[in-house]
Amino acid sequence: MSPDPNPVDFTDTQVAGRSLDVRWIHGSESAKHNTDPELQVHHYDEHTVILRQNMAVNYEAPFLFLLFGNERAVLIDTGATADPGYLPLRRVVDELVADWLTRHPRTGYQLLVLHSHGHGDHVAGDAQFADRPDTVLVDAGLDTVRAFLGLGDDPGKPAALDLGGRVLSCLAGPGHHEAAITYYDPYTGFLLTGDTVYPGRLYVADWDAFVATIDRLIAFAAEHPVSHVLGCHIEMTTEPGVDYPIRYTYQPDEPPLQMTVAQLHDIRRALAEVDGRPGRHVFDDFLIVHRAG
């Protein structure tokens, strides 16, 4: 790799113009007549991109994250649709990388493809990157991802992922999915929580593991500056305690994607109230859905 004569200083976190004041694509009354792009692209800053999949293509409408470092970029999740005709993720990411490299030229720039967890709506586009040059595609399985990141048996010990001056902390986050990972980016202050925390239905597969994960996130956030807690979906409406029905492809009244550390505490209090009982438990900003057994 040719070095960048002017590397980005990712220790300088005071970046003007950052904003999550964005109207996300949210489907349409008629999916047949939807005119949204297959992927919405939002530049949070010059080195941080948030993408949302078109809800008319897949009701999950997951969010994906592309973070640039001096030596490589990381794409977190690959969406809910395999067919590049309906989810041209490879093309969009290639364009974003090429654009970034025009401003920060070097050769041999690597793309790393990781996941928040292994459910189908987060890994469906993996095959688009299988033959991409200068790309490392990491399977979302438990053993593979933990070995790649260097996560050991202690779930309370984060692993470091260096993108070249931009070093993410990777935290094991089981409970929703055994191989769930939360990524913390000190450059933006983003805590990327996948399907563990987001404004929607928090599906709990392993109760004790989920509670322990929320406890670890709260403890981590107490010692690190978190600007936003960002999950991968929006399923709530702006009316407290009301979510959109599953498989809806039109969500005109969504709350913001971003949540707060205070809401992590709200989730912990809700978990204490639910106390492991199976079922669907409704709270203002989220639901806890415990699938026991």
XYZ file of C-alpha atoms in Angstrom:
293
model
C 0.000 0.000 0.000
C 1.290 3.425 -0.889
C 1.221 5.668 2.172
C -1.033 8.686 2.234
C 1.202 11.759 2.411
C -1.574 13.434 4.399
C -3.113 10.782 6.611
C -6.356 11.554 8.368
C -5.971 12.352 12.045
C -8.663 10.181 13.583
C -7.763 11.397 17.052
C -9.306 14.748 16.131
C -12.968 14.075 16.864
C -14.180 17.686 16.553
C -15.596 17.509 13.041
C -17.838 20.289 11.758
C -20.972 19.479 9.833
C -21.766 16.098 11.336
C -25.474 15.462 11.381
C -28.060 12.732 11.768
C -30.816 15.158 10.893
C -31.839 13.039 7.920
C -35.147 11.820 6.564
C -34.529 8.124 5.970
C -36.287 6.381 3.115
C -39.206 4.590 4.740
C -41.153 2.842 2.003
C -44.344 3.894 0.260
C -48.030 3.049 0.286
C -47.581 1.171 -2.980
C -44.389 -0.879 -3.121
C -44.981 -1.348 -6.845
C -44.739 2.397 -7.414
C -41.878 3.056 -4.980
C -39.286 5.490 -6.342
C -36.714 5.334 -3.533
C -33.156 4.289 -4.381
C -32.198 0.704 -3.582
C -29.796 2.150 -1.028
C -29.952 5.537 0.640
C -26.481 6.957 1.265
C -25.913 9.443 4.082
C -22.454 10.921 4.702
C -22.299 11.579 8.429
C -18.851 12.995 7.813
C -16.175 12.604 5.152
C -15.068 9.230 6.514
C -18.341 7.776 7.813
C -21.276 6.604 5.699
C -24.644 5.210 6.783
C -26.744 3.309 4.260
C -30.340 2.137 4.433
C -31.871 -0.526 2.241
C -35.092 0.203 0.396
C -38.102 -0.967 2.424
C -40.046 -1.792 -0.744
C -37.380 -4.380 -1.595
C -37.238 -5.863 1.895
C -39.419 -4.819 4.812
C -36.494 -5.200 7.231
C -34.894 -2.095 5.652
C -31.633 -2.608 7.555
C -29.002 0.058 8.088
C -25.395 -0.627 7.069
C -22.263 1.241 8.098
C -19.126 2.031 6.088
C -16.186 3.466 8.027
C -12.938 4.596 6.392
C -9.506 4.418 7.989
C -6.103 5.274 6.587
C -5.322 1.674 5.621
C -8.704 0.044 5.099
C -12.422 0.559 5.305
C -14.917 -1.661 7.078
C -18.438 -2.413 5.908
C -20.624 -3.614 8.750
C -23.432 -5.836 7.405
C -24.450 -6.546 3.823
C -28.217 -6.171 3.877
C -31.272 -8.351 3.450
C -31.209 -9.116 -0.284
C -28.754 -11.261 -2.219
C -29.616 -10.187 -5.771
C -27.468 -7.184 -6.785
C -30.244 -6.189 -9.166
C -32.347 -5.321 -6.130
C -29.536 -4.495 -3.719
C -26.519 -3.164 -5.669
C -24.398 -2.989 -2.538
C -21.105 -3.892 -4.191
C -21.556 -1.183 -6.813
C -22.484 1.474 -4.257
C -19.632 0.561 -1.921
C -17.155 0.502 -4.816
C -18.284 3.987 -5.807
C -17.959 5.253 -2.247
C -14.474 3.749 -1.872
C -13.369 5.156 -5.230
C -14.642 8.599 -4.273
C -12.830 8.457 -0.930
C -9.610 7.396 -2.659
C -9.731 10.353 -5.043
C -9.371 12.562 -1.970
C -6.992 10.250 -0.098
C -5.060 8.453 -2.834
C -3.097 5.306 -2.162
C -2.921 1.859 -3.772
C -3.859 -1.487 -2.293
C -6.594 -0.050 -0.083
C -8.421 -2.889 1.625
C -12.102 -3.420 2.324
C -13.061 -5.480 5.344
C -16.602 -6.900 5.476
C -17.884 -7.707 8.949
C -21.302 -8.138 10.521
C -23.288 -7.116 13.551
C -24.540 -10.721 13.704
C -25.435 -13.613 11.453
C -29.166 -13.294 10.781
C -30.161 -13.363 7.130
C -31.124 -9.708 6.834
C -27.551 -8.739 7.730
C -25.523 -11.186 5.618
C -27.564 -11.651 2.430
C -25.259 -9.504 0.286
C -22.038 -11.265 1.298
C -21.621 -13.070 -2.016
C -21.311 -9.739 -3.825
C -17.921 -9.281 -2.145
C -16.584 -12.813 -2.470
C -14.488 -12.029 -5.569
C -13.764 -8.372 -4.843
C -10.014 -7.570 -4.966
C -8.317 -6.309 -1.799
C -11.244 -7.547 0.280
C -11.478 -9.647 3.410
C -14.961 -11.102 3.901
C -15.391 -12.518 7.391
C -18.074 -15.144 7.923
C -20.591 -14.178 10.604
C -20.297 -17.475 12.489
C -19.339 -17.378 16.163
C -15.960 -19.090 15.961
C -14.893 -17.337 12.758
C -15.707 -13.789 13.783
C -14.334 -14.084 17.300
C -11.106 -15.615 16.005
C -10.715 -12.888 13.382
C -11.322 -10.076 15.850
C -9.260 -11.706 18.597
C -12.130 -11.961 21.062
C -11.369 -14.509 23.759
C -13.494 -16.282 26.320
C -13.945 -13.150 28.454
C -16.975 -11.298 26.981
C -16.091 -8.246 29.051
C -12.766 -7.737 27.263
C -13.108 -5.811 23.965
C -10.857 -6.440 20.969
C -9.258 -3.665 18.913
C -9.783 -3.367 15.159
C -7.349 -0.924 13.570
C -8.445 0.563 10.244
C -5.301 2.681 10.114
C -5.401 5.316 12.818
C -9.094 4.682 13.356
C -9.289 1.954 15.981
C -12.652 0.383 16.753
C -13.442 -1.491 19.952
C -15.295 -4.736 19.287
C -17.441 -6.138 22.082
C -19.045 -9.560 22.182
C -22.795 -9.049 22.538
C -24.695 -12.354 22.737
C -28.317 -12.539 23.720
C -30.099 -11.665 20.492
C -27.665 -13.845 18.517
C -24.746 -15.837 19.854
C -22.241 -14.162 17.518
C -23.521 -10.582 17.898
C -20.820 -7.907 18.005
C -21.100 -4.282 19.077
C -18.595 -1.896 17.487
C -17.501 1.332 19.144
C -15.884 4.030 17.009
C -14.145 6.706 19.101
C -13.807 9.002 16.067
C -17.566 9.507 15.810
C -18.572 8.250 19.237
C -20.898 5.742 17.558
C -21.868 2.649 19.511
C -23.067 0.309 16.756
C -25.366 -2.179 18.432
C -26.846 -4.174 15.555
C -30.106 -5.808 16.604
C -29.282 -5.690 20.307
C -30.441 -2.089 20.777
C -32.545 -0.079 18.338
C -35.944 1.647 18.263
C -37.953 -1.490 17.698
C -38.589 -5.044 18.816
C -35.620 -6.313 20.808
C -35.776 -10.047 20.284
C -34.129 -11.922 23.138
C -33.066 -15.504 22.454
C -30.868 -15.976 25.548
C -32.173 -13.956 28.473
C -29.172 -14.107 30.793
C -26.736 -13.365 27.966
C -28.831 -10.414 26.786
C -29.006 -8.870 30.258
C -25.249 -9.302 30.670
C -24.665 -7.664 27.280
C -26.763 -4.616 28.204
C -24.857 -4.376 31.504
C -21.549 -4.425 29.621
C -22.731 -1.756 27.178
C -23.787 0.503 30.044
C -20.458 -0.006 31.785
C -18.563 0.631 28.541
C -20.531 3.794 27.813
C -19.773 5.084 31.305
C -16.067 5.091 30.426
C -16.184 6.134 26.746
C -17.807 9.157 25.087
C -20.828 7.886 23.153
C -22.488 10.333 20.785
C -25.155 7.993 19.438
C -26.324 4.439 19.976
C -27.074 3.143 16.483
C -28.794 -0.131 15.735
C -29.758 -1.608 12.380
C -33.522 -1.072 12.166
C -36.370 1.296 12.963
C -39.626 -0.465 13.859
C -41.317 1.984 16.239
C -43.700 4.772 15.323
C -43.474 8.236 16.844
C -46.334 7.257 19.162
C -44.882 5.873 22.418
C -45.190 2.101 22.688
C -46.562 1.594 19.172
C -44.541 -0.347 16.605
C -45.211 -0.929 12.927
C -46.559 -4.408 12.199
C -44.047 -6.952 10.915
C -43.693 -6.958 7.122
C -45.047 -3.431 6.732
C -43.308 -1.688 3.846
C -44.441 1.842 4.663
C -43.348 3.598 7.845
C -44.045 7.314 7.381
C -43.845 8.231 11.075
C -40.557 6.802 12.257
C -38.573 8.066 15.242
C -34.871 8.776 14.716
C -32.507 5.837 14.269
C -30.157 7.172 16.919
C -30.716 6.346 20.563
C -28.938 7.506 23.701
C -27.012 6.096 26.620
C -29.978 7.079 28.787
C -32.092 4.726 26.716
C -29.624 1.919 27.422
C -30.507 2.465 31.069
C -34.202 2.452 30.142
C -33.711 -0.949 28.513
C -31.939 -2.261 31.602
C -34.809 -1.128 33.827
C -37.268 -2.743 31.439
C -35.349 -6.007 31.603
C -35.555 -5.919 35.383
C -39.299 -5.338 35.150
C -39.840 -8.166 32.656
C -37.625 -10.454 34.752
C -37.291 -13.152 32.109
C -41.005 -13.635 31.434
C -41.676 -14.863 27.890
C -43.748 -12.767 25.554
C -44.022 -9.285 24.091
C -43.424 -6.459 26.555
C -44.174 -2.905 25.447
C -42.253 0.218 26.491
C -42.259 3.744 25.082
C -39.187 3.549 22.820
C -38.837 -0.201 22.244
C -40.371 -3.591 22.864
C -38.745 -6.568 24.516
C -39.752 -9.822 22.862
C -38.517 -12.792 24.844
C -38.576 -16.019 22.917
C -37.985 -18.457 25.749
C -37.357 -22.138 25.090
